[in-house]
Short mmCIF file of C-alpha atoms in Angstrom, two decimals:
data_model
loop_
_atom_site.label_atom_id
_atom_site.label_comp_id
_atom_site.label_asym_id
_atom_site.label_seq_id
_atom_site.Cartn_x
_atom_site.Cartn_y
_atom_site.Cartn_z
CA MET A 1 60.04 -5.02 29.02
CA ASN A 2 63.37 -6.77 28.54
CA ARG A 3 62.99 -9.37 31.30
CA PRO A 4 60.51 -12.14 32.13
CA VAL A 5 57.12 -11.05 33.47
CA ARG A 6 56.94 -11.75 37.20
CA ALA A 7 53.59 -13.41 37.94
CA ALA A 8 51.77 -14.57 41.07
CA VAL A 9 48.53 -16.44 41.73
CA ILE A 10 46.22 -15.83 44.69
CA GLY A 11 43.90 -18.79 45.27
CA LEU A 12 45.15 -22.31 44.61
CA GLY A 13 41.92 -24.27 44.29
CA SER A 14 40.86 -26.34 41.29
CA PHE A 15 41.21 -23.46 38.83
CA GLY A 16 43.96 -21.50 40.54
CA LYS A 17 46.38 -24.38 40.26
CA ASN A 18 45.80 -24.34 36.48
CA HIS A 19 46.76 -20.66 36.39
CA CYS A 20 49.99 -21.67 38.13
CA ARG A 21 50.62 -24.46 35.63
CA VAL A 22 50.11 -22.19 32.62
CA TYR A 23 52.26 -19.34 33.96
CA ALA A 24 55.04 -21.79 34.80
CA ASP A 25 54.99 -23.10 31.21
CA LEU A 26 54.72 -19.77 29.39
CA PRO A 27 57.88 -18.33 27.83
CA ASN A 28 58.95 -14.95 29.17
CA VAL A 29 57.06 -15.55 32.43
CA GLU A 30 58.40 -16.37 35.86
CA LEU A 31 55.90 -17.64 38.43
CA VAL A 32 57.54 -16.12 41.49
CA ALA A 33 54.84 -16.48 44.18
CA VAL A 34 51.62 -18.24 45.09
CA CYS A 35 49.19 -17.47 47.90
CA ASP A 36 46.42 -19.30 49.71
CA THR A 37 45.22 -19.42 53.31
CA ASN A 38 45.08 -23.22 53.04
CA LYS A 39 48.68 -24.47 53.29
CA GLU A 40 47.67 -27.93 52.06
CA LEU A 41 47.07 -26.51 48.59
CA PHE A 42 50.72 -25.56 48.14
CA GLU A 43 51.48 -29.21 47.42
CA ASN A 44 49.56 -28.91 44.13
CA VAL A 45 51.85 -26.17 42.79
CA ARG A 46 55.13 -26.79 44.59
CA ARG A 47 56.75 -28.28 41.49
CA ASN A 48 56.73 -24.79 39.97
CA GLY A 49 59.21 -23.47 42.53
CA ALA A 50 57.24 -20.35 43.48
CA LYS A 51 57.55 -18.79 46.93
CA GLU A 52 54.58 -19.65 49.16
CA TYR A 53 52.49 -17.17 51.12
CA THR A 54 49.38 -17.46 53.28
CA ASP A 55 48.90 -13.66 53.39
CA HIS A 56 48.50 -11.83 50.07
CA LYS A 57 49.46 -8.49 51.66
CA GLU A 58 52.78 -9.94 52.74
CA MET A 59 53.31 -11.29 49.25
CA LEU A 60 52.59 -7.93 47.65
CA LYS A 61 54.99 -6.25 50.09
CA ASN A 62 57.86 -8.69 49.59
CA GLU A 63 57.68 -9.45 45.86
CA GLN A 64 58.22 -7.23 42.84
CA LEU A 65 55.29 -8.38 40.71
CA ASP A 66 54.14 -7.45 37.22
CA LEU A 67 50.80 -9.26 37.31
CA VAL A 68 48.55 -11.30 39.56
CA SER A 69 45.79 -13.80 38.84
CA LEU A 70 43.06 -13.60 41.47
CA VAL A 71 41.29 -16.96 41.69
CA VAL A 72 39.37 -16.92 44.97
CA PRO A 73 35.64 -17.08 45.88
CA THR A 74 33.66 -14.17 44.45
CA LYS A 75 32.91 -12.64 47.85
CA LEU A 76 36.67 -12.06 48.33
CA HIS A 77 37.33 -10.43 44.95
CA HIS A 78 36.76 -6.83 45.96
CA LYS A 79 39.01 -6.62 49.01
CA ILE A 80 41.95 -8.53 47.54
CA ALA A 81 41.64 -6.89 44.11
CA LEU A 82 41.95 -3.43 45.68
CA ASP A 83 45.05 -4.53 47.59
CA VAL A 84 46.66 -5.78 44.36
CA LEU A 85 45.74 -2.71 42.34
CA ASN A 86 46.82 -0.28 45.05
CA ALA A 87 50.18 -2.07 45.01
CA LYS A 88 50.26 -0.99 41.34
CA VAL A 89 50.23 -4.56 40.03
CA ASN A 90 48.32 -5.54 36.88
CA LEU A 91 45.40 -7.83 37.69
CA LEU A 92 43.43 -10.65 36.11
CA VAL A 93 40.39 -11.33 38.28
CA GLU A 94 38.39 -14.44 37.57
CA LYS A 95 34.75 -14.00 36.61
CA PRO A 96 32.50 -12.68 37.93
CA ILE A 97 34.41 -9.49 38.55
CA ALA A 98 32.80 -8.95 41.97
CA SER A 99 29.78 -9.68 44.15
CA THR A 100 28.05 -6.36 43.47
CA LEU A 101 28.10 -3.63 40.85
CA GLU A 102 29.41 -1.14 43.41
CA GLU A 103 32.35 -3.43 44.13
CA ALA A 104 32.96 -3.92 40.40
CA ARG A 105 32.96 -0.17 39.79
CA ASP A 106 35.35 0.32 42.70
CA ILE A 107 37.77 -2.24 41.24
CA ILE A 108 37.64 -0.58 37.81
CA ASN A 109 38.17 2.92 39.21
CA THR A 110 41.05 1.74 41.39
CA ALA A 111 42.80 0.19 38.39
CA LYS A 112 42.44 3.43 36.47
CA ALA A 113 43.65 5.54 39.39
CA ASN A 114 46.78 3.41 39.71
CA LYS A 115 47.29 3.24 35.92
CA VAL A 116 47.52 -0.55 35.86
CA LYS A 117 45.83 -3.07 33.60
CA LEU A 118 42.70 -4.93 34.65
CA THR A 119 41.07 -7.84 32.88
CA VAL A 120 38.34 -10.30 33.85
CA GLY A 121 38.59 -14.04 33.23
CA HIS A 122 35.86 -14.47 30.64
CA ILE A 123 37.71 -17.43 29.22
CA GLU A 124 35.20 -18.33 26.49
CA ARG A 125 36.41 -15.41 24.37
CA PHE A 126 39.64 -17.37 23.96
CA ASN A 127 38.00 -20.61 22.80
CA PRO A 128 39.25 -21.29 19.24
CA ALA A 129 35.69 -22.00 18.05
CA ILE A 130 34.50 -18.61 19.29
CA ILE A 131 37.52 -16.82 17.83
CA GLU A 132 36.76 -18.34 14.41
CA LEU A 133 33.04 -17.65 14.77
CA LYS A 134 33.73 -13.99 15.50
CA LYS A 135 35.82 -13.77 12.32
CA ARG A 136 33.09 -15.44 10.24
CA ILE A 137 30.36 -13.16 11.57
CA LYS A 138 32.49 -10.07 11.00
CA ALA A 139 33.18 -11.22 7.42
CA GLY A 140 29.42 -11.46 6.78
CA ASP A 141 29.30 -15.25 6.37
CA LEU A 142 25.96 -15.37 8.18
CA GLY A 143 24.43 -12.17 6.88
CA LYS A 144 21.91 -10.57 9.20
CA ILE A 145 21.63 -12.39 12.53
CA TYR A 146 18.15 -13.39 13.68
CA ARG A 147 18.63 -15.28 16.93
CA VAL A 148 21.13 -16.86 19.34
CA ILE A 149 20.42 -20.09 21.23
CA VAL A 150 22.61 -21.05 24.20
CA SER A 151 22.75 -24.45 25.94
CA ARG A 152 25.12 -24.59 28.90
CA LEU A 153 24.17 -27.66 30.91
CA GLY A 154 25.85 -30.08 33.27
CA PRO A 155 26.08 -31.50 36.80
CA PHE A 156 26.67 -29.43 39.91
CA PRO A 157 30.34 -28.42 40.33
CA GLU A 158 31.66 -29.18 43.79
CA ARG A 159 33.93 -26.12 43.69
CA ILE A 160 30.98 -23.67 43.77
CA ARG A 161 29.64 -22.55 47.14
CA ASP A 162 28.88 -18.84 47.09
CA VAL A 163 26.88 -18.20 43.88
CA GLY A 164 24.18 -19.86 41.79
CA VAL A 165 24.08 -20.98 38.19
CA VAL A 166 23.32 -17.48 36.87
CA ILE A 167 26.43 -15.83 38.31
CA ASP A 168 28.68 -18.85 37.79
CA LEU A 169 27.65 -19.91 34.27
CA ALA A 170 25.33 -17.39 32.61
CA VAL A 171 27.94 -14.61 32.83
CA HIS A 172 29.98 -16.54 30.24
CA ASP A 173 27.18 -16.37 27.69
CA LEU A 174 26.09 -12.83 28.53
CA ASP A 175 29.62 -11.70 27.72
CA ILE A 176 29.80 -13.78 24.52
CA LEU A 177 26.42 -12.43 23.33
CA ARG A 178 27.72 -8.87 23.53
CA TYR A 179 31.07 -9.83 22.00
CA LEU A 180 29.72 -11.70 18.98
CA THR A 181 26.82 -9.39 18.13
CA ASP A 182 28.38 -6.00 19.01
CA SER A 183 25.03 -5.18 20.55
CA GLU A 184 23.56 -4.53 23.99
CA VAL A 185 20.53 -6.05 25.70
CA ASP A 186 17.28 -4.12 25.33
CA TYR A 187 14.80 -6.36 27.20
CA LEU A 188 15.15 -9.54 29.25
CA TYR A 189 12.94 -11.99 31.11
CA ALA A 190 14.06 -14.97 33.17
CA ARG A 191 12.84 -17.85 35.29
CA THR A 192 15.06 -19.61 37.81
CA GLU A 193 14.39 -22.45 40.23
CA LYS A 194 16.09 -24.37 43.05
CA ARG A 195 15.36 -27.94 42.07
CA ILE A 196 18.05 -29.80 44.00
CA HIS A 197 20.29 -27.17 45.58
CA THR A 198 18.64 -25.09 48.28
CA ALA A 199 21.21 -22.31 48.68
CA HIS A 200 21.16 -20.96 45.11
CA GLU A 201 19.29 -21.38 41.84
CA ASP A 202 20.39 -24.36 39.75
CA ILE A 203 18.33 -23.79 36.60
CA LEU A 204 17.81 -20.76 34.33
CA SER A 205 15.64 -20.20 31.30
CA ALA A 206 15.76 -16.70 29.84
CA ILE A 207 14.91 -14.71 26.75
CA LEU A 208 16.71 -11.51 25.81
CA THR A 209 16.13 -9.04 22.99
CA LEU A 210 19.12 -7.03 21.83
CA ASN A 211 18.86 -3.47 20.56
CA ASN A 212 19.46 -4.70 17.01
CA LYS A 213 16.39 -6.97 17.37
CA ILE A 214 18.33 -10.24 17.77
CA ILE A 215 16.43 -12.63 20.05
CA CYS A 216 18.51 -14.76 22.43
CA THR A 217 17.50 -17.70 24.59
CA LEU A 218 19.57 -19.07 27.46
CA ASN A 219 19.09 -22.62 28.75
CA ILE A 220 21.47 -23.16 31.65
CA ASP A 221 21.50 -25.60 34.55
CA TRP A 222 23.40 -27.72 37.08
CA LEU A 223 20.92 -30.58 36.71
CA THR A 224 22.00 -32.37 33.53
CA PRO A 225 24.10 -35.57 33.87
CA ALA A 226 26.10 -34.65 30.76
CA LYS A 227 28.22 -31.57 30.13
CA ILE A 228 26.85 -29.59 27.17
CA ARG A 229 28.24 -26.29 25.90
CA LEU A 230 26.61 -25.32 22.61
CA LEU A 231 26.02 -21.99 20.91
CA ARG A 232 23.77 -21.68 17.85
CA ILE A 233 23.47 -18.49 15.80
CA VAL A 234 20.77 -18.31 13.14
CA GLY A 235 20.92 -15.76 10.34
CA GLU A 236 20.08 -15.07 6.71
CA LYS A 237 22.62 -17.49 5.29
CA GLY A 238 22.17 -20.37 7.71
CA MET A 239 23.05 -21.44 11.23
CA PHE A 240 26.46 -21.57 12.91
CA VAL A 241 26.92 -24.15 15.66
CA ALA A 242 29.86 -23.80 18.04
CA ASP A 243 30.74 -26.55 20.52
CA TYR A 244 32.87 -25.08 23.29
CA LEU A 245 33.98 -28.49 24.59
CA SER A 246 35.15 -30.03 21.31
CA GLN A 247 36.15 -26.61 19.91
CA ALA A 248 34.21 -27.44 16.77
CA LEU A 249 32.45 -24.99 14.47
CA PHE A 250 30.20 -25.76 11.53
CA LEU A 251 27.63 -24.01 9.37
CA HIS A 252 24.29 -25.37 8.21
CA GLU A 253 23.79 -23.38 5.03
CA ASN A 254 20.50 -21.89 3.96
CA ALA A 255 20.62 -23.02 0.32
CA ALA A 256 18.12 -20.36 -0.72
CA ALA A 257 20.51 -17.65 0.40
CA MET A 258 23.78 -19.06 -0.98
CA SER A 259 23.29 -18.12 -4.62
CA THR A 260 25.68 -15.47 -5.90
CA ASN A 261 22.59 -13.73 -7.29
CA PHE A 262 20.88 -13.65 -3.89
CA ASP A 263 18.98 -10.41 -3.40
CA TYR A 264 18.29 -9.50 0.20
CA ALA A 265 15.18 -7.68 -0.93
CA ASP A 266 13.95 -11.07 -2.16
CA ILE A 267 14.11 -12.69 1.27
CA MET A 268 10.69 -14.30 0.68
CA ARG A 269 12.49 -16.93 -1.37
CA GLY A 270 12.53 -18.69 2.00
CA ILE A 271 14.74 -21.13 3.84
CA SER A 272 15.99 -24.44 2.53
CA VAL A 273 18.51 -27.01 3.72
CA GLY A 274 21.97 -26.64 2.23
CA ARG A 275 25.40 -28.05 2.93
CA LYS A 276 26.87 -28.66 6.35
CA VAL A 277 30.27 -26.93 6.30
CA ASN A 278 32.88 -27.95 8.89
CA PHE A 279 35.66 -25.50 9.69
CA ASP A 280 39.19 -26.68 10.33
CA ILE A 281 40.08 -25.18 13.70
CA GLN A 282 43.39 -25.64 15.46
CA LYS A 283 42.55 -26.67 19.00
CA ALA A 284 44.16 -24.83 21.91
CA GLU A 285 43.72 -24.48 25.65
CA PRO A 286 41.60 -21.34 26.24
CA LEU A 287 43.24 -20.64 29.61
CA GLN A 288 46.69 -20.75 28.03
CA ALA A 289 45.51 -18.34 25.32
CA GLU A 290 43.89 -16.04 27.90
CA LEU A 291 46.92 -15.81 30.19
CA SER A 292 49.33 -15.51 27.25
CA HIS A 293 47.24 -12.60 25.96
CA PHE A 294 47.34 -10.84 29.33
CA VAL A 295 51.11 -11.35 29.59
CA ASP A 296 51.48 -9.80 26.13
CA CYS A 297 49.34 -6.83 27.21
CA VAL A 298 51.57 -6.27 30.24
CA MET A 299 54.82 -6.70 28.32
CA ASN A 300 53.84 -4.51 25.37
CA ASP A 301 51.42 -2.04 26.95
CA LYS A 302 48.31 -3.26 25.11
CA GLU A 303 44.69 -3.12 26.17
CA PRO A 304 43.21 -6.49 27.23
CA LEU A 305 40.48 -8.02 25.07
CA VAL A 306 38.19 -8.23 28.10
CA SER A 307 37.96 -4.98 30.04
CA GLY A 308 36.79 -4.38 33.57
CA GLU A 309 33.72 -2.72 32.06
CA ASP A 310 32.98 -5.91 30.12
CA GLY A 311 33.11 -7.87 33.35
CA MET A 312 30.83 -5.40 35.10
CA LYS A 313 28.33 -5.49 32.23
CA ALA A 314 28.13 -9.30 32.37
CA LEU A 315 27.58 -9.12 36.14
CA GLU A 316 24.90 -6.44 35.71
CA LEU A 317 22.99 -8.56 33.20
CA ALA A 318 23.28 -11.64 35.42
CA MET A 319 21.83 -9.69 38.32
CA ASP A 320 19.05 -8.44 36.05
CA LEU A 321 18.17 -12.05 35.19
CA ILE A 322 17.92 -12.93 38.88
CA ASN A 323 15.85 -9.81 39.55
CA SER A 324 13.54 -10.62 36.64
CA SER A 325 12.93 -14.10 38.02
CA ASN A 326 12.39 -12.86 41.57
CA THR A 327 9.85 -10.22 40.47
CA ASN A 328 8.40 -12.15 37.51
CA GLN A 329 8.82 -9.04 35.37
CA VAL A 330 10.34 -8.09 32.05
CA ILE A 331 13.28 -5.73 32.59
CA LYS A 332 13.90 -2.88 30.17
CA LYS A 333 17.54 -1.83 30.00
#
């Protein structure tokens, strides 16, 4: 492609306006149109000079677009996504991909039928701490992984109305679990409660076993008066700790496993406290990295890091967690 990528954003709420900001600042991208049924929201993005629409179908008809970011409530994803894809426009749909697995599958199949690119906004894959952690795990810095511990806690977000904490937050970590471990869930069990918010669950505690025997625990809520986003991965050689918010990554070494003469058959040597190693990570805005990646995929005909199938799998696991809590049963995948 020898011209700027022509981008549009549908949905100009708290996150949609950030999509507009990033596209407007990216090189080789022209933000040509924005769309929302609420005209008052245009004021937040007007500085970018994009044409304004209240009807996404009219926008798709009038504009020659290369890609669209879909940043609307989850219940609207399916209908609008199909309109974008059937217009043969590449699509980034914010997570979760859809309200149901049938809708997700329909979106994926429509993208394939129209031979356009589809990605889902699992933004945590583009966090510099997670990118570095993936490299370290792949290089064997942790050895065999034993367990993953997730803490994603904070106050209730005013922007959320149509889903609970499992669909809104847990899908992030369900995707990251699969991404970092290259493994799928074997068993899961969850408990959810509505402590303050009556419409949807606001607390989740879950345990998952992956098919490579890694045990994962998820502690997620909208009840904590401090925003916490921590991921701990424990393995043979120590424990990695990734802080999504500060984009920090460090390793608590298992001193017993750090000897150059370490024999994995001699694992009974045990665990002992070693150094705390901090990694020098260049901070970056994950949304900027995510949208830049998708632009590159469109310009150079590459496959997105996060596929539609990845988005559907995260949604499936989130629904399994809710089902497990509702039935008080362990679910075998």
